[in-house]
Short mmCIF file of C-alpha atoms in Angstrom, two decimals:
data_model
loop_
_atom_site.label_atom_id
_atom_site.label_comp_id
_atom_site.label_asym_id
_atom_site.label_seq_id
_atom_site.Cartn_x
_atom_site.Cartn_y
_atom_site.Cartn_z
CA SER A 7 -36.63 -34.39 -41.14
CA SER A 8 -33.88 -36.68 -41.17
CA ASN A 9 -32.67 -35.43 -45.00
CA PRO A 10 -30.59 -32.24 -44.08
CA LEU A 11 -31.64 -30.89 -47.81
CA THR A 12 -35.40 -30.88 -46.99
CA ALA A 13 -34.46 -28.88 -43.81
CA LEU A 14 -32.34 -26.79 -45.86
CA TYR A 15 -35.60 -26.10 -48.27
CA PHE A 16 -37.49 -25.27 -45.23
CA ALA A 17 -35.17 -22.72 -44.04
CA CYS A 18 -34.98 -21.62 -47.12
CA THR A 19 -38.68 -21.05 -47.71
CA SER A 20 -40.52 -20.15 -44.38
CA GLU A 21 -43.17 -17.53 -45.24
CA ASP A 22 -42.58 -15.62 -41.85
CA LYS A 23 -38.63 -15.27 -42.66
CA LYS A 24 -38.85 -14.57 -46.30
CA ASP A 25 -36.78 -11.22 -45.63
CA ASN A 26 -35.16 -12.83 -42.93
CA ASN A 27 -32.41 -14.93 -42.51
CA GLY A 28 -33.21 -18.75 -42.04
CA GLU A 29 -32.07 -21.17 -39.76
CA VAL A 30 -31.64 -24.96 -39.99
CA ILE A 31 -31.95 -26.85 -36.69
CA ILE A 32 -29.93 -29.99 -36.11
CA LEU A 33 -31.28 -32.20 -33.57
CA SER A 34 -28.17 -35.09 -32.90
CA ILE A 35 -30.32 -38.07 -31.43
CA VAL A 36 -28.19 -41.30 -30.61
CA LYS A 37 -29.83 -43.68 -32.74
CA ASP A 38 -30.86 -46.02 -30.14
CA ASP A 39 -32.99 -43.34 -28.81
CA ILE A 40 -35.13 -42.84 -31.80
CA ASN A 41 -38.42 -44.79 -31.21
CA TYR A 42 -40.98 -45.99 -33.55
CA PHE A 43 -44.87 -44.76 -34.10
CA ASP A 44 -45.74 -48.36 -32.84
CA SER A 45 -43.47 -48.86 -30.02
CA ASP A 46 -44.85 -48.88 -26.32
CA LYS A 47 -43.11 -45.72 -24.83
CA VAL A 48 -44.83 -44.08 -27.53
CA SER A 49 -48.05 -44.74 -27.00
CA CYS A 50 -47.59 -44.11 -23.43
CA ILE A 51 -46.68 -40.77 -24.09
CA ALA A 52 -49.08 -40.07 -26.91
CA ASN A 53 -51.90 -41.21 -24.54
CA LEU A 54 -51.17 -38.57 -21.97
CA VAL A 55 -53.07 -35.98 -24.26
CA LYS A 56 -56.50 -37.87 -23.79
CA LEU A 57 -56.06 -37.09 -19.90
CA LYS A 58 -57.97 -33.99 -18.14
CA TYR A 59 -55.12 -31.39 -17.29
CA GLN A 60 -55.78 -32.28 -13.53
CA GLN A 61 -55.19 -36.00 -14.33
CA LYS A 62 -51.76 -35.18 -16.04
CA ASN A 63 -50.75 -32.99 -12.98
CA LYS A 64 -51.56 -35.59 -10.38
CA LEU A 65 -49.80 -38.43 -12.54
CA PHE A 66 -46.59 -35.88 -12.57
CA GLU A 67 -46.75 -35.68 -9.40
CA LEU A 68 -47.01 -39.51 -8.89
CA ILE A 69 -43.65 -39.61 -11.12
CA GLN A 70 -41.88 -36.77 -9.35
CA SER A 71 -41.61 -38.67 -6.02
CA ASP A 72 -39.32 -41.38 -7.43
CA LYS A 73 -38.47 -40.88 -11.49
CA GLU A 74 -36.84 -44.43 -11.39
CA ALA A 75 -39.82 -46.13 -10.00
CA ILE A 76 -41.75 -48.43 -12.26
CA LEU A 77 -45.48 -47.66 -12.19
CA SER A 78 -47.01 -51.32 -11.98
CA ASP A 79 -50.36 -53.14 -10.91
CA ASN A 80 -49.87 -51.44 -7.58
CA GLU A 81 -50.54 -48.02 -8.64
CA PHE A 82 -52.83 -49.28 -11.66
CA ASP A 83 -55.04 -50.76 -8.66
CA THR A 84 -54.99 -47.90 -6.45
CA ASN A 85 -54.42 -44.34 -8.98
CA VAL A 86 -57.34 -43.41 -10.78
CA ASP A 87 -55.47 -41.35 -13.46
CA TYR A 88 -52.82 -44.13 -13.89
CA TYR A 89 -55.69 -46.30 -14.31
CA GLN A 90 -57.37 -43.94 -16.97
CA LEU A 91 -53.95 -43.58 -18.85
CA ILE A 92 -53.70 -47.40 -19.46
CA HIS A 93 -57.05 -47.54 -20.41
CA PHE A 94 -56.61 -45.46 -23.19
CA ILE A 95 -53.22 -46.91 -24.08
CA ARG A 96 -55.05 -50.35 -23.97
CA GLN A 97 -57.40 -48.95 -26.64
CA GLU A 98 -54.70 -48.86 -28.91
CA LYS A 99 -52.66 -52.05 -27.68
CA PRO A 100 -55.04 -54.42 -25.65
CA TYR A 101 -52.56 -56.49 -24.94
CA PHE A 102 -50.23 -53.92 -22.76
CA GLN A 103 -49.37 -54.36 -19.46
CA PRO A 104 -49.56 -51.77 -17.00
CA THR A 105 -45.96 -51.57 -16.16
CA ILE A 106 -44.18 -48.16 -17.43
CA LYS A 107 -40.78 -46.62 -16.35
CA ALA A 108 -41.90 -43.11 -14.33
CA SER A 109 -39.20 -41.33 -16.19
CA ASP A 110 -40.31 -42.16 -19.34
CA LEU A 111 -43.71 -40.19 -18.96
CA SER A 112 -41.50 -37.25 -18.54
CA SER A 113 -38.93 -37.70 -21.51
CA ILE A 114 -38.80 -36.20 -25.20
CA LEU A 115 -39.14 -38.92 -27.68
CA CYS A 116 -37.70 -38.61 -31.34
CA VAL A 117 -40.50 -40.51 -33.29
CA LYS A 118 -39.85 -42.28 -36.71
CA GLY A 119 -43.65 -41.49 -38.38
CA ARG A 120 -45.78 -44.18 -39.79
CA LEU A 121 -45.27 -44.06 -43.41
CA ASN A 122 -48.48 -43.78 -44.53
CA GLN A 123 -48.52 -40.49 -45.86
CA ASP A 124 -46.90 -38.84 -49.42
CA ARG A 125 -46.11 -35.79 -47.33
CA ILE A 126 -44.35 -37.69 -44.43
CA ILE A 127 -42.17 -40.17 -47.00
CA ALA A 128 -41.43 -37.05 -49.39
CA GLN A 129 -40.20 -35.00 -46.27
CA ALA A 130 -38.57 -37.70 -44.66
CA GLY A 131 -40.47 -36.71 -41.39
CA SER A 132 -40.11 -37.33 -38.08
CA PHE A 133 -41.66 -35.80 -34.83
CA LEU A 134 -40.60 -35.02 -31.33
CA LEU A 135 -42.98 -35.84 -28.88
CA TYR A 136 -43.12 -34.19 -25.42
CA GLY A 137 -43.75 -36.36 -22.15
CA LEU A 138 -45.48 -34.63 -18.88
CA GLU A 139 -43.59 -31.34 -18.13
CA SER A 140 -40.82 -31.60 -20.35
CA THR A 141 -39.37 -28.82 -22.13
CA LEU A 142 -36.08 -28.79 -24.49
CA SER A 143 -34.23 -26.05 -24.03
CA LYS A 144 -31.98 -24.19 -27.12
CA GLU A 145 -28.74 -26.15 -25.98
CA GLY A 146 -30.81 -29.39 -25.97
CA ASN A 147 -30.78 -32.03 -23.11
CA ASP A 148 -28.86 -35.07 -22.28
CA SER A 149 -30.16 -37.05 -25.25
CA ILE A 150 -30.66 -34.31 -27.41
CA LYS A 151 -28.33 -32.16 -28.81
CA VAL A 152 -28.98 -28.99 -30.54
CA ASP A 153 -27.04 -26.98 -32.99
CA LYS A 154 -28.12 -24.30 -35.51
CA ILE A 155 -26.83 -23.04 -38.91
CA THR A 156 -28.04 -19.51 -40.17
CA ILE A 157 -28.91 -19.21 -43.85
CA LYS A 158 -28.18 -15.69 -45.17
CA LYS A 159 -31.57 -14.12 -46.78
CA GLU A 160 -29.65 -13.22 -49.58
CA ASP A 161 -28.30 -16.57 -50.30
CA LYS A 162 -31.85 -18.00 -49.98
CA GLN A 163 -32.72 -18.05 -53.63
CA TYR A 164 -29.22 -19.67 -54.88
CA LEU A 165 -29.93 -22.37 -52.36
CA LEU A 166 -33.11 -22.97 -53.86
CA ASP A 167 -31.86 -23.08 -57.34
CA GLU A 168 -29.35 -25.68 -56.44
CA LEU A 169 -32.05 -27.93 -54.49
CA ASP A 170 -34.03 -27.68 -57.23
CA ILE A 171 -31.42 -29.19 -59.59
CA LEU A 172 -31.37 -32.09 -56.64
CA GLY A 173 -35.06 -32.55 -57.24
CA ILE A 174 -35.50 -30.70 -53.88
CA ASN A 175 -38.60 -28.52 -54.54
CA GLU A 176 -42.38 -27.82 -53.80
CA ARG A 177 -43.57 -30.29 -56.12
CA THR A 178 -41.49 -33.22 -54.31
CA ILE A 179 -41.61 -31.79 -50.52
CA TYR A 180 -45.36 -31.16 -50.97
CA PRO A 181 -46.54 -34.17 -52.99
CA SER A 182 -49.92 -33.48 -54.89
CA ILE A 183 -51.36 -32.62 -58.39
CA GLU A 184 -51.70 -28.76 -57.35
CA ASN A 185 -48.30 -28.17 -56.27
CA SER A 186 -47.08 -30.41 -59.23
CA SER A 187 -49.02 -28.11 -61.46
CA LYS A 188 -47.81 -24.85 -59.84
CA TYR A 189 -44.18 -25.78 -60.06
CA ILE A 190 -44.33 -26.77 -63.58
CA LYS A 191 -46.23 -23.58 -64.47
CA ARG A 192 -43.58 -21.37 -62.73
CA ARG A 193 -40.80 -23.14 -64.55
CA LEU A 194 -42.65 -22.70 -68.37
CA GLU A 195 -43.14 -18.75 -67.45
CA LEU A 196 -39.19 -18.54 -66.37
CA GLY A 197 -38.57 -20.36 -69.72
CA ILE A 198 -36.62 -23.25 -68.01
#
């Protein structure tokens, strides 16, 4: 979430950590490195999932030989795996030209999602999209810095009550009639 209060809500309500401390993980990303759902880079990495395991491995070998290379018409004509990736991308974007920077295929992208679902809008959702063989260490990498804030288990309910005053609760984070009903019922039972 790009909303720190939403992230705090998740840290306080995580099912697997109800009786444990919570954690807010902060990912610091340079604004220019944030991509939108319809960018060409996002399409390139997102369509990797459609390739078979062997095709991904061969493509990874191709880009490992020269990470600064630009994959273009030459690979498109001679490399079946690259051709298949371009085929998948063009199903989404028919105008796409077969030119991809090799390092982009193994990068991690922060993606601002399409605002077409109530939940994504309510949670100010963004996503990390991982390229071929990419990993993010606990410390981060060159483009993503990782920090953590621990939320003590005994502070969780107090923080949830404070967030509720600010309008951050199950009704607003998970917008649906069902969650709104649960929220109202719980407040009535508590006499609030």
